[in-house]
Structures are given as structure tokens and as C-alpha cells.
mmCIF file of N, CA and C in Angstrom:
data_model
loop_
_atom_site.group_PDB
_atom_site.id
_atom_site.type_symbol
_atom_site.label_atom_id
_atom_site.label_comp_id
_atom_site.label_asym_id
_atom_site.label_seq_id
_atom_site.Cartn_x
_atom_site.Cartn_y
_atom_site.Cartn_z
ATOM 1 N N SER A 1 7.439 -7.051 47.708
ATOM 2 C CA SER A 1 8.817 -7.469 47.921
ATOM 3 C C SER A 1 9.652 -7.095 46.701
ATOM 4 N N GLU A 2 10.946 -7.126 46.893
ATOM 5 C CA GLU A 2 11.881 -6.788 45.819
ATOM 6 C C GLU A 2 11.726 -7.733 44.635
ATOM 7 N N ARG A 3 11.524 -9.002 44.908
ATOM 8 C CA ARG A 3 11.376 -10.005 43.842
ATOM 9 C C ARG A 3 10.136 -9.722 43.005
ATOM 10 N N THR A 4 9.049 -9.392 43.657
ATOM 11 C CA THR A 4 7.803 -9.072 42.943
ATOM 12 C C THR A 4 7.984 -7.806 42.115
ATOM 13 N N HIS A 5 8.614 -6.813 42.729
ATOM 14 C CA HIS A 5 8.854 -5.547 42.030
ATOM 15 C C HIS A 5 9.711 -5.779 40.783
ATOM 16 N N ARG A 6 10.751 -6.590 40.920
ATOM 17 C CA ARG A 6 11.642 -6.898 39.791
ATOM 18 C C ARG A 6 10.868 -7.655 38.702
ATOM 19 N N GLY A 7 10.001 -8.604 39.121
ATOM 20 C CA GLY A 7 9.190 -9.366 38.159
ATOM 21 C C GLY A 7 8.239 -8.476 37.387
ATOM 22 N N VAL A 8 7.605 -7.533 38.095
ATOM 23 C CA VAL A 8 6.693 -6.594 37.435
ATOM 24 C C VAL A 8 7.482 -5.718 36.455
ATOM 25 N N GLY A 9 8.673 -5.305 36.844
ATOM 26 C CA GLY A 9 9.516 -4.506 35.949
ATOM 27 C C GLY A 9 9.896 -5.265 34.698
ATOM 28 N N GLU A 10 10.213 -6.540 34.844
ATOM 29 C CA GLU A 10 10.561 -7.372 33.687
ATOM 30 C C GLU A 10 9.362 -7.552 32.763
ATOM 31 N N ILE A 11 8.202 -7.771 33.368
ATOM 32 C CA ILE A 11 6.976 -7.916 32.564
ATOM 33 C C ILE A 11 6.684 -6.617 31.825
ATOM 34 N N SER A 12 6.836 -5.506 32.510
ATOM 35 C CA SER A 12 6.596 -4.205 31.881
ATOM 36 C C SER A 12 7.555 -3.982 30.716
ATOM 37 N N ALA A 13 8.831 -4.320 30.915
ATOM 38 C CA ALA A 13 9.817 -4.164 29.840
ATOM 39 C C ALA A 13 9.466 -5.068 28.661
ATOM 40 N N SER A 14 9.031 -6.282 28.950
ATOM 41 C CA SER A 14 8.660 -7.227 27.905
ATOM 42 C C SER A 14 7.467 -6.716 27.105
ATOM 43 N N VAL A 15 6.485 -6.179 27.821
ATOM 44 C CA VAL A 15 5.300 -5.623 27.140
ATOM 45 C C VAL A 15 5.716 -4.462 26.245
ATOM 46 N N GLY A 16 6.625 -3.625 26.718
ATOM 47 C CA GLY A 16 7.114 -2.507 25.908
ATOM 48 C C GLY A 16 7.811 -2.980 24.648
ATOM 49 N N GLU A 17 8.612 -4.029 24.781
ATOM 50 C CA GLU A 17 9.301 -4.585 23.607
ATOM 51 C C GLU A 17 8.303 -5.160 22.611
ATOM 52 N N GLN A 18 7.289 -5.843 23.115
ATOM 53 C CA GLN A 18 6.271 -6.421 22.235
ATOM 54 C C GLN A 18 5.489 -5.319 21.526
ATOM 55 N N LYS A 19 5.188 -4.252 22.249
ATOM 56 C CA LYS A 19 4.466 -3.132 21.648
ATOM 57 C C LYS A 19 5.293 -2.519 20.513
ATOM 58 N N SER A 20 6.597 -2.359 20.761
ATOM 59 C CA SER A 20 7.488 -1.811 19.742
ATOM 60 C C SER A 20 7.541 -2.728 18.520
ATOM 61 N N ALA A 21 7.660 -4.026 18.770
ATOM 62 C CA ALA A 21 7.716 -4.996 17.669
ATOM 63 C C ALA A 21 6.424 -4.981 16.871
ATOM 64 N N LEU A 22 5.286 -4.878 17.550
ATOM 65 C CA LEU A 22 4.006 -4.827 16.845
ATOM 66 C C LEU A 22 3.900 -3.568 15.995
ATOM 67 N N GLY A 23 4.444 -2.466 16.496
ATOM 68 C CA GLY A 23 4.459 -1.228 15.708
ATOM 69 C C GLY A 23 5.275 -1.399 14.442
ATOM 70 N N GLN A 24 6.408 -2.073 14.568
ATOM 71 C CA GLN A 24 7.252 -2.311 13.392
ATOM 72 C C GLN A 24 6.557 -3.228 12.394
ATOM 73 N N VAL A 25 5.891 -4.257 12.895
ATOM 74 C CA VAL A 25 5.158 -5.171 12.014
ATOM 75 C C VAL A 25 4.039 -4.406 11.303
ATOM 76 N N SER A 26 3.355 -3.558 12.037
ATOM 77 C CA SER A 26 2.274 -2.764 11.444
ATOM 78 C C SER A 26 2.799 -1.867 10.328
ATOM 79 N N GLN A 27 3.942 -1.221 10.572
ATOM 80 C CA GLN A 27 4.540 -0.376 9.541
ATOM 81 C C GLN A 27 4.951 -1.194 8.318
ATOM 82 N N ALA A 28 5.512 -2.365 8.556
ATOM 83 C CA ALA A 28 5.920 -3.228 7.453
ATOM 84 C C ALA A 28 4.706 -3.669 6.629
ATOM 85 N N MET A 29 3.622 -3.998 7.305
ATOM 86 C CA MET A 29 2.405 -4.414 6.594
ATOM 87 C C MET A 29 1.848 -3.258 5.760
ATOM 88 N N GLU A 30 1.908 -2.057 6.277
ATOM 89 C CA GLU A 30 1.457 -0.885 5.530
ATOM 90 C C GLU A 30 2.309 -0.690 4.278
ATOM 91 N N THR A 31 3.622 -0.857 4.431
ATOM 92 C CA THR A 31 4.527 -0.747 3.286
ATOM 93 C C THR A 31 4.211 -1.808 2.237
ATOM 94 N N ILE A 32 3.964 -3.031 2.680
ATOM 95 C CA ILE A 32 3.620 -4.117 1.757
ATOM 96 C C ILE A 32 2.320 -3.805 1.027
ATOM 97 N N ALA A 33 1.341 -3.280 1.747
ATOM 98 C CA ALA A 33 0.059 -2.923 1.121
ATOM 99 C C ALA A 33 0.255 -1.843 0.064
ATOM 100 N N GLN A 34 1.087 -0.845 0.371
ATOM 101 C CA GLN A 34 1.350 0.218 -0.605
ATOM 102 C C GLN A 34 2.062 -0.338 -1.829
ATOM 103 N N MET A 35 3.022 -1.231 -1.612
ATOM 104 C CA MET A 35 3.741 -1.838 -2.735
ATOM 105 C C MET A 35 2.803 -2.680 -3.595
ATOM 106 N N ALA A 36 1.873 -3.374 -2.958
ATOM 107 C CA ALA A 36 0.903 -4.176 -3.715
ATOM 108 C C ALA A 36 0.025 -3.277 -4.572
ATOM 109 N N ASP A 37 -0.399 -2.142 -4.014
ATOM 110 C CA ASP A 37 -1.208 -1.194 -4.788
ATOM 111 C C ASP A 37 -0.430 -0.664 -5.990
ATOM 112 N N GLN A 38 0.848 -0.332 -5.765
ATOM 113 C CA GLN A 38 1.678 0.170 -6.859
ATOM 114 C C GLN A 38 1.884 -0.904 -7.922
ATOM 115 N N SER A 39 2.077 -2.129 -7.486
ATOM 116 C CA SER A 39 2.268 -3.238 -8.418
ATOM 117 C C SER A 39 1.016 -3.453 -9.248
ATOM 118 N N ARG A 40 -0.132 -3.415 -8.588
ATOM 119 C CA ARG A 40 -1.405 -3.590 -9.290
ATOM 120 C C ARG A 40 -1.585 -2.491 -10.339
ATOM 121 N N ALA A 41 -1.233 -1.259 -9.974
ATOM 122 C CA ALA A 41 -1.350 -0.147 -10.913
ATOM 123 C C ALA A 41 -0.401 -0.338 -12.095
ATOM 124 N N SER A 42 0.792 -0.838 -11.828
ATOM 125 C CA SER A 42 1.755 -1.082 -12.906
ATOM 126 C C SER A 42 1.261 -2.165 -13.853
ATOM 127 N N VAL A 43 0.677 -3.210 -13.301
ATOM 128 C CA VAL A 43 0.140 -4.293 -14.131
ATOM 129 C C VAL A 43 -1.004 -3.768 -14.993
ATOM 130 N N ASP A 44 -1.880 -2.978 -14.389
ATOM 131 C CA ASP A 44 -2.988 -2.396 -15.154
ATOM 132 C C ASP A 44 -2.467 -1.519 -16.287
ATOM 133 N N ASP A 45 -1.432 -0.715 -15.990
ATOM 134 C CA ASP A 45 -0.847 0.162 -17.001
ATOM 135 C C ASP A 45 -0.209 -0.653 -18.123
ATOM 136 N N ALA A 46 0.506 -1.715 -17.760
ATOM 137 C CA ALA A 46 1.142 -2.568 -18.769
ATOM 138 C C ALA A 46 0.096 -3.241 -19.658
ATOM 139 N N ALA A 47 -0.991 -3.689 -19.058
ATOM 140 C CA ALA A 47 -2.060 -4.324 -19.839
ATOM 141 C C ALA A 47 -2.690 -3.320 -20.801
ATOM 142 N N ARG A 48 -2.892 -2.092 -20.320
ATOM 143 C CA ARG A 48 -3.482 -1.046 -21.169
ATOM 144 C C ARG A 48 -2.541 -0.742 -22.336
ATOM 145 N N LYS A 49 -1.240 -0.637 -22.057
ATOM 146 C CA LYS A 49 -0.271 -0.350 -23.124
ATOM 147 C C LYS A 49 -0.185 -1.512 -24.104
ATOM 148 N N SER A 50 -0.297 -2.724 -23.622
ATOM 149 C CA SER A 50 -0.260 -3.896 -24.492
ATOM 150 C C SER A 50 -1.448 -3.898 -25.449
ATOM 151 N N ARG A 51 -2.616 -3.567 -24.914
ATOM 152 C CA ARG A 51 -3.807 -3.502 -25.784
ATOM 153 C C ARG A 51 -3.644 -2.405 -26.839
ATOM 154 N N GLU A 52 -3.078 -1.278 -26.446
ATOM 155 C CA GLU A 52 -2.861 -0.177 -27.390
ATOM 156 C C GLU A 52 -1.863 -0.594 -28.470
ATOM 157 N N MET A 53 -0.806 -1.296 -28.071
ATOM 158 C CA MET A 53 0.171 -1.753 -29.062
ATOM 159 C C MET A 53 -0.463 -2.750 -30.023
ATOM 160 N N ALA A 54 -1.298 -3.628 -29.521
ATOM 161 C CA ALA A 54 -1.972 -4.599 -30.382
ATOM 162 C C ALA A 54 -2.865 -3.874 -31.388
ATOM 163 N N ARG A 55 -3.524 -2.807 -30.934
ATOM 164 C CA ARG A 55 -4.380 -2.022 -31.826
ATOM 165 C C ARG A 55 -3.539 -1.354 -32.915
ATOM 166 N N VAL A 56 -2.394 -0.793 -32.535
ATOM 167 C CA VAL A 56 -1.522 -0.125 -33.500
ATOM 168 C C VAL A 56 -0.976 -1.136 -34.503
ATOM 169 N N VAL A 57 -0.577 -2.314 -34.029
ATOM 170 C CA VAL A 57 -0.077 -3.359 -34.928
ATOM 171 C C VAL A 57 -1.156 -3.733 -35.939
ATOM 172 N N HIS A 58 -2.384 -3.881 -35.459
ATOM 173 C CA HIS A 58 -3.492 -4.224 -36.365
ATOM 174 C C HIS A 58 -3.672 -3.126 -37.423
ATOM 175 N N GLU A 59 -3.602 -1.880 -37.004
ATOM 176 C CA GLU A 59 -3.756 -0.772 -37.958
ATOM 177 C C GLU A 59 -2.601 -0.753 -38.964
ATOM 178 N N LEU A 60 -1.391 -1.018 -38.487
ATOM 179 C CA LEU A 60 -0.238 -1.045 -39.403
ATOM 180 C C LEU A 60 -0.349 -2.194 -40.394
ATOM 181 N N GLU A 61 -0.798 -3.345 -39.899
ATOM 182 C CA GLU A 61 -0.980 -4.478 -40.807
ATOM 183 C C GLU A 61 -2.007 -4.153 -41.889
ATOM 184 N N ALA A 62 -3.090 -3.486 -41.503
ATOM 185 C CA ALA A 62 -4.118 -3.093 -42.467
ATOM 186 C C ALA A 62 -3.561 -2.079 -43.458
ATOM 187 N N ALA A 63 -2.734 -1.135 -42.980
ATOM 188 C CA ALA A 63 -2.170 -0.135 -43.871
ATOM 189 C C ALA A 63 -1.194 -0.771 -44.852
ATOM 190 N N VAL A 64 -0.379 -1.715 -44.394
ATOM 191 C CA VAL A 64 0.566 -2.403 -45.273
ATOM 192 C C VAL A 64 -0.201 -3.232 -46.302
ATOM 193 N N LYS A 65 -1.236 -3.888 -45.853
ATOM 194 C CA LYS A 65 -2.040 -4.704 -46.769
ATOM 195 C C LYS A 65 -2.663 -3.826 -47.852
ATOM 196 N N ALA A 66 -3.196 -2.657 -47.450
ATOM 197 C CA ALA A 66 -3.803 -1.737 -48.420
ATOM 198 C C ALA A 66 -2.748 -1.197 -49.370
ATOM 199 N N PHE A 67 -1.552 -0.946 -48.888
ATOM 200 C CA PHE A 67 -0.484 -0.411 -49.721
ATOM 201 C C PHE A 67 -0.029 -1.438 -50.758
ATOM 202 N N ARG A 68 -0.004 -2.714 -50.343
ATOM 203 C CA ARG A 68 0.439 -3.762 -51.258
ATOM 204 C C ARG A 68 -0.622 -4.097 -52.318
ATOM 205 N N SER A 69 -1.850 -3.745 -52.031
ATOM 206 C CA SER A 69 -2.937 -4.108 -52.966
ATOM 207 C C SER A 69 -2.973 -3.208 -54.174
#
């Protein structure tokens, strides 16, 4: 009947909209995962640079101490 046909069409349209929305959510989650990876890499880089700066400060302190002696 026409009513059944219309109902099936509405269900089909709804399923299509849900599929599209799920695709968008999937893309957003992928973007978030990539951003998290980049953030983690930035934190690792900052920690490495901080350790290097601490090493340089220690060497400078030793050089100043030797110069003053």
C-alpha cells in the first residue's frame, strides 16, 4: 500500500542520514586521534629539549664555577 511504501521510504531516508552522521563521527574521531598523536610528539619533544637545556645549564654552571676559582 501507499502508506507502507511511504513508511519504507522514510525508514530508508533515516538510515541514510544515520549512515552519513556515522561517517562524519568517524572522520572526527580520526582527526582527534591524529591531533592526540601530534600532541604526544610535541610533549616528547618539549621534554627532550628541557632535558637538554638542563644539561647545558649544568655545564655553564660548572664553567662559571671553574672560571671563578
